[in-house]
Coordinates of C-alpha atoms in Angstrom, one line a residue:
Chain A
M522 CA -0.1 0.1 0.0
H523 CA 2.4 2.7 -1.4
I524 CA 0.7 5.9 -2.1
P525 CA 2.2 7.5 -5.4
D526 CA 2.4 11.2 -6.0
G527 CA -0.7 12.6 -7.4
F528 CA -3.5 10.8 -5.5
I529 CA -3.4 13.4 -2.6
N530 CA -3.0 17.0 -3.1
G531 CA 0.3 19.0 -2.1
A532 CA -1.1 20.7 1.0
T533 CA -2.4 17.5 2.5
S534 CA 0.7 15.6 1.6
A535 CA 3.0 18.4 3.2
G536 CA 0.8 18.4 6.4
F537 CA 1.3 14.6 6.8
G538 CA 5.0 15.0 5.9
V539 CA 5.4 17.2 8.9
A540 CA 3.7 14.9 11.0
A541 CA 6.0 12.2 9.8
A542 CA 9.0 14.1 10.2
G543 CA 7.7 14.8 13.9
G544 CA 7.2 11.2 14.2
V545 CA 10.6 10.2 13.3
G546 CA 12.2 12.7 15.8
A547 CA 10.0 11.4 18.5
A548 CA 10.8 7.8 17.5
L549 CA 14.6 8.4 17.5
R550 CA 14.2 9.9 21.2
Q551 CA 12.1 7.2 22.3
T552 CA 14.0 4.3 20.8
G553 CA 17.1 5.7 22.2
K554 CA 15.9 5.1 25.9
Y555 CA 15.7 1.3 25.6
L556 CA 17.8 0.3 22.6
S557 CA 21.3 -1.1 23.8
D558 CA 24.3 -0.7 21.5
R559 CA 24.3 -4.3 20.9
Q560 CA 20.7 -4.1 19.5
V561 CA 21.6 -1.6 16.7
P562 CA 22.8 -4.1 14.1
L563 CA 19.7 -6.2 14.7
A564 CA 17.4 -3.3 14.7
G565 CA 19.0 -2.5 11.3
L566 CA 18.6 -6.1 10.3
V567 CA 14.7 -6.0 11.1
A568 CA 14.5 -3.0 8.6
A569 CA 16.4 -5.0 6.0
F570 CA 14.1 -8.0 6.4
V571 CA 10.8 -6.0 6.2
F572 CA 12.3 -4.4 2.9
A573 CA 12.8 -8.0 1.8
A574 CA 9.5 -9.3 2.7
Q575 CA 7.7 -6.3 0.9
M576 CA 9.1 -7.2 -2.3
F577 CA 6.9 -10.5 -2.2
N578 CA 3.5 -9.6 -3.4
F579 CA 1.2 -12.6 -2.6
P580 CA -1.9 -13.1 -4.8
V581 CA -5.1 -12.3 -2.9
I582 CA -8.0 -12.3 -5.4
S583 CA -8.0 -12.5 -9.3
G584 CA -6.1 -9.4 -10.4
M585 CA -5.1 -8.3 -7.2
S586 CA -2.1 -8.9 -5.0
G587 CA -0.9 -7.8 -1.4
H588 CA 2.3 -7.3 0.4
L589 CA 3.4 -7.3 4.0
M590 CA 3.3 -3.9 5.6
G591 CA 5.5 -5.2 8.5
G592 CA 4.6 -2.5 11.2
V593 CA 3.5 -5.1 13.8
L594 CA 6.2 -7.5 13.0
A595 CA 9.0 -4.9 13.4
A596 CA 7.2 -3.5 16.6
V597 CA 6.7 -6.9 18.5
L598 CA 10.4 -7.7 17.7
I599 CA 12.2 -4.4 18.6
G600 CA 9.4 -2.1 20.2
P601 CA 6.8 0.3 18.7
W602 CA 9.1 3.3 18.2
A603 CA 11.8 1.2 16.8
G604 CA 9.3 -0.3 14.5
F605 CA 8.2 3.1 13.4
I606 CA 11.7 4.0 12.4
V607 CA 11.9 0.6 10.4
I608 CA 8.8 1.7 8.5
A609 CA 10.1 5.1 7.8
V610 CA 13.6 3.7 6.6
V611 CA 12.0 1.0 4.4
L612 CA 9.6 3.7 2.7
L613 CA 12.5 6.1 2.3
V614 CA 14.7 3.5 0.7
Q615 CA 11.9 2.4 -1.7
G616 CA 10.9 5.9 -2.6
I617 CA 14.5 7.1 -3.3
F618 CA 16.1 3.8 -4.8
F619 CA 13.2 1.9 -6.1
A620 CA 10.7 4.5 -7.3
D621 CA 8.1 2.8 -5.2
G622 CA 6.0 5.1 -3.2
G623 CA 5.9 8.8 -4.1
L624 CA 8.4 11.3 -2.5
T625 CA 5.7 13.9 -1.7
A626 CA 3.6 10.8 -0.5
L627 CA 6.3 9.7 1.9
G628 CA 4.6 11.4 5.0
L629 CA 1.2 10.0 3.9
N630 CA 2.7 6.4 3.7
I631 CA 4.7 6.9 7.0
F632 CA 1.6 7.8 8.5
N633 CA -0.3 4.8 7.3
L634 CA 2.2 2.2 7.9
G635 CA 4.3 3.7 10.9
F636 CA 1.8 5.6 13.0
I637 CA -1.2 3.3 12.4
G638 CA 0.7 0.1 11.3
A639 CA 3.5 -0.2 13.8
L640 CA 2.4 2.2 16.7
G641 CA -1.4 1.5 16.5
G642 CA -0.8 -2.1 15.6
Y643 CA 1.2 -2.6 18.6
A644 CA -1.3 -1.1 20.9
I645 CA -3.7 -3.6 19.6
Y646 CA -1.1 -6.5 20.2
R647 CA -0.7 -5.5 23.8
M648 CA -4.4 -5.6 24.3
L649 CA -5.0 -9.0 22.6
L650 CA -2.0 -10.4 24.5
Q651 CA -4.0 -9.8 27.9
A652 CA -6.8 -11.9 26.6
L653 CA -4.7 -14.7 25.4
P654 CA -2.9 -17.7 27.0
K655 CA 0.3 -16.4 28.7
N656 CA 2.8 -18.3 26.6
E657 CA 4.5 -18.2 23.5
N658 CA 1.4 -19.3 21.5
G659 CA -0.3 -16.2 22.9
V660 CA 2.5 -14.1 21.7
I661 CA 2.3 -15.5 18.1
I662 CA -1.5 -15.4 18.0
A663 CA -1.7 -11.8 19.3
A664 CA 1.1 -10.5 16.8
G665 CA -0.8 -12.4 13.9
L666 CA -4.1 -10.8 14.8
A667 CA -2.8 -7.4 15.5
A668 CA -1.0 -7.4 12.2
G669 CA -4.2 -8.7 10.3
I670 CA -6.3 -5.9 11.8
S671 CA -3.7 -3.3 11.2
V672 CA -4.0 -3.5 7.4
P673 CA -7.7 -2.4 7.1
L674 CA -6.7 0.3 9.8
A675 CA -3.9 1.6 7.5
A676 CA -6.4 1.3 4.6
L677 CA -8.7 3.5 6.6
G678 CA -6.0 5.9 7.1
F679 CA -5.7 6.3 3.2
V680 CA -9.6 6.9 3.1
V681 CA -9.3 9.8 5.5
Q682 CA -6.2 11.2 3.5
F683 CA -8.2 11.0 0.5
A684 CA -11.3 12.5 1.9
I685 CA -9.3 15.5 3.1
G686 CA -7.1 16.0 -0.1
G687 CA -8.0 13.6 -2.7
T688 CA -7.5 15.1 -6.2
V689 CA -10.7 13.7 -7.6
D690 CA -14.2 13.9 -6.2
L691 CA -15.4 10.5 -5.6
S692 CA -18.1 9.2 -3.2
M693 CA -16.2 8.5 -0.1
G694 CA -18.7 5.5 0.7
T695 CA -17.4 3.6 -2.3
V696 CA -13.9 4.3 -1.6
L697 CA -14.0 3.3 1.9
T698 CA -16.0 0.2 1.1
A699 CA -13.6 -0.8 -1.7
M700 CA -10.5 -0.1 0.6
L701 CA -11.7 -1.8 3.5
G702 CA -13.0 -5.0 1.6
T703 CA -9.9 -5.6 -0.1
H704 CA -7.5 -4.8 2.7
I705 CA -9.4 -7.0 5.0
L706 CA -8.3 -10.1 2.8
I707 CA -4.8 -8.6 2.4
G708 CA -4.7 -8.4 6.2
I709 CA -5.0 -12.3 6.3
G710 CA -1.7 -12.6 4.6
E711 CA -0.2 -10.1 6.7
G712 CA -1.4 -11.8 9.7
L713 CA 0.1 -15.3 8.6
I714 CA 3.5 -13.9 7.6
T715 CA 3.8 -11.9 10.9
A716 CA 2.8 -15.0 13.0
M717 CA 5.1 -17.3 11.1
V718 CA 8.2 -15.0 11.5
I719 CA 7.4 -14.2 15.0
G720 CA 6.9 -17.7 15.7
A721 CA 10.2 -18.6 14.4
V722 CA 12.0 -16.1 16.4
V723 CA 10.0 -16.5 19.7
R724 CA 10.6 -20.2 19.8
S725 CA 14.3 -20.0 19.2
R726 CA 15.3 -16.7 20.8
P727 CA 12.3 -15.4 22.9
D728 CA 14.9 -13.1 24.5
L729 CA 15.1 -11.2 21.1
V730 CA 11.5 -10.5 21.1
Y731 CA 10.7 -7.1 22.7
G732 CA 7.0 -7.8 22.9
A733 CA 7.2 -11.2 24.5
P734 CA 6.9 -11.1 28.2
D735 CA 9.3 -13.4 30.1
Y736 CA 6.9 -16.3 30.8
T737 CA 9.6 -18.6 32.1
G738 CA 11.1 -16.1 34.6
V739 CA 14.4 -17.8 33.9
R740 CA 15.3 -15.7 30.9
T741 CA 19.1 -14.7 31.0
E742 CA 20.2 -11.2 30.3
V743 CA 21.6 -11.9 27.1
L744 CA 21.1 -8.6 25.7
A745 CA 22.5 -6.6 28.7
Chain B
M1199 CA 31.0 -16.9 16.6
T1200 CA 29.2 -15.1 19.4
R1201 CA 25.3 -15.6 19.8
D1202 CA 24.6 -12.0 18.7
R1203 CA 26.8 -12.5 15.5
R1204 CA 25.2 -15.9 14.6
I1205 CA 21.7 -14.4 14.9
F1206 CA 22.7 -11.5 12.7
V1207 CA 24.1 -13.8 10.1
V1208 CA 21.0 -16.1 10.2
G1209 CA 18.7 -13.0 9.8
L1210 CA 20.7 -11.5 7.1
V1211 CA 20.7 -14.7 5.1
A1212 CA 16.9 -15.0 5.7
A1213 CA 16.3 -11.6 4.4
L1214 CA 18.5 -12.2 1.3
L1215 CA 16.6 -15.4 0.6
V1216 CA 13.4 -13.6 0.8
A1217 CA 14.5 -10.7 -1.4
V1218 CA 16.3 -12.8 -4.0
V1219 CA 14.5 -16.2 -4.1
V1220 CA 10.9 -15.8 -2.5
A1221 CA 10.5 -12.4 -4.3
Q1222 CA 10.9 -14.3 -7.7
F1223 CA 7.4 -15.8 -7.0
A1224 CA 5.7 -12.5 -6.2
S1225 CA 2.5 -11.8 -8.0
S1226 CA 2.9 -9.1 -10.6
D1227 CA -1.1 -7.9 -10.2
P1228 CA -1.7 -4.6 -8.8
D1229 CA -1.7 -4.4 -4.9
G1230 CA -4.8 -3.3 -2.9
L1231 CA -4.4 0.4 -3.2
E1232 CA -3.7 0.2 -6.8
Y1233 CA -6.6 -2.1 -7.6
V1234 CA -9.0 0.1 -5.8
A1235 CA -7.6 3.2 -7.7
E1236 CA -8.1 1.3 -10.9
Q1237 CA -11.6 0.2 -10.0
E1238 CA -12.8 3.5 -8.7
G1239 CA -11.1 5.5 -11.5
F1240 CA -8.7 7.4 -9.9
L1241 CA -5.4 5.6 -10.9
E1242 CA -4.6 8.0 -13.6
T1243 CA -4.1 10.9 -11.0
A1244 CA -0.9 9.1 -10.1
E1245 CA 1.9 11.0 -11.3
D1246 CA 5.1 9.4 -12.7
H1247 CA 7.7 8.8 -10.0
A1248 CA 10.2 11.7 -9.7
L1249 CA 13.0 9.3 -9.8
A1250 CA 11.6 6.9 -12.2
G1251 CA 14.9 7.1 -14.0
A1252 CA 16.9 5.7 -11.0
P1253 CA 19.1 2.7 -12.0
L1254 CA 16.8 0.3 -9.8
A1255 CA 13.5 1.9 -10.4
D1256 CA 10.7 -0.7 -10.2
Y1257 CA 13.2 -3.2 -8.5
G1258 CA 15.4 -3.3 -11.4
E1259 CA 12.9 -3.9 -14.0
N1260 CA 14.9 -2.1 -16.8
V1261 CA 18.3 -3.4 -15.8
S1262 CA 18.5 -6.4 -18.3
D1263 CA 16.3 -8.5 -20.1
N1264 CA 16.6 -11.4 -17.5
S1265 CA 13.8 -10.6 -15.0
W1266 CA 15.1 -13.2 -12.5
L1267 CA 18.5 -11.4 -12.3
N1268 CA 16.7 -8.1 -12.1
T1269 CA 14.9 -9.1 -9.0
A1270 CA 18.0 -10.7 -7.3
L1271 CA 20.2 -7.6 -8.1
A1272 CA 17.4 -5.1 -6.7
G1273 CA 16.7 -7.5 -3.8
T1274 CA 20.4 -7.8 -2.7
V1275 CA 21.1 -4.1 -3.0
G1276 CA 17.9 -3.2 -1.4
V1277 CA 18.6 -5.4 1.6
L1278 CA 21.9 -4.1 2.1
L1279 CA 21.0 -0.5 1.6
T1280 CA 18.2 -0.7 4.1
L1281 CA 20.4 -2.6 6.5
A1282 CA 23.0 0.2 6.3
I1283 CA 20.6 3.1 6.6
G1284 CA 18.5 1.4 9.3
Y1285 CA 21.9 0.9 11.1
G1286 CA 22.6 4.5 10.8
F1287 CA 19.1 5.6 12.0
F1288 CA 19.4 3.3 15.1
W1289 CA 22.9 4.4 15.6
V1290 CA 21.5 8.0 15.9
A1291 CA 18.7 7.0 18.0
R1292 CA 21.2 5.8 20.6
R1293 CA 23.0 8.8 20.7
T1294 CA 20.1 11.1 20.8
N1295 CA 19.0 12.5 24.2
G1296 CA 17.0 10.0 26.4
N1297 CA 19.8 7.4 26.1
R1298 CA 21.8 6.1 29.0
P1299 CA 25.5 5.1 29.0
E1300 CA 25.9 1.4 28.2
S1301 CA 27.7 0.8 31.5
S1302 CA 24.6 1.7 33.5
I1303 CA 22.6 -1.3 32.4
P1304 CA 22.5 -3.5 35.4

């Protein structure tokens, strides 16, 4: 879900650009509070992995594909604010080097995938975690469900942006219905991929998963 | 090899495998937003990308006639670039205010 230039007018794009820049500043400060020096390369690696995963468009319905957003995946692995940075970095690289996602639309995309996807998605993950079994399966299910829900929510973000600054006059009802309908389906793929990756990491190195509580109580301080 | 270095190598290999091998099987159908834009008739409002002439624009589509090679190249360069720039951002994050010296970790 990478908005190209032209869908949303300049003023709206600029407004979201300012919000995104503020978000990156806040994310750098917040991440600096908990990230240790040893985690810096791994956090960079999460960004690289999200970039890679976004290259894989999976088929959804005839004539339409979807790809991972990765906000919840990154947030559960390294924390919500670091997840926000991951999204911003991936969108920046895609926009500058791969002509994927408009440059003036960068703020719009960071808003949908970073603010809604990573930060909002992580808040949903924390809520779901309360209601699920207190073990690694709970972590995997909560991550998958939150990731799945985050996709139609991000699509809703686009609908709001389109309502504010869309360059064509369309019925918002039909755009809303179309965006939600398609992205609920894409969310299934997001949820499955997220659950698969979080599952692989949490079962082998639970200490590396920021969002996984220490259920065993015997976790060694390998990161400190 | 330390545990940290091992997990880093495993993760990097996984990212490269996804970008170089799994991405070869990517669907070329439009994604959700593009699909909706087409259906609702606002796809033509999209402007050409300002950097559409970049060497790896559209994931290396125009590098050679071999699409397997183009994707592999774009995937490898993209993973390494994102790793480097991501590392840079997190390095800066570690050094912005709010951080604490490494030695103060209990």
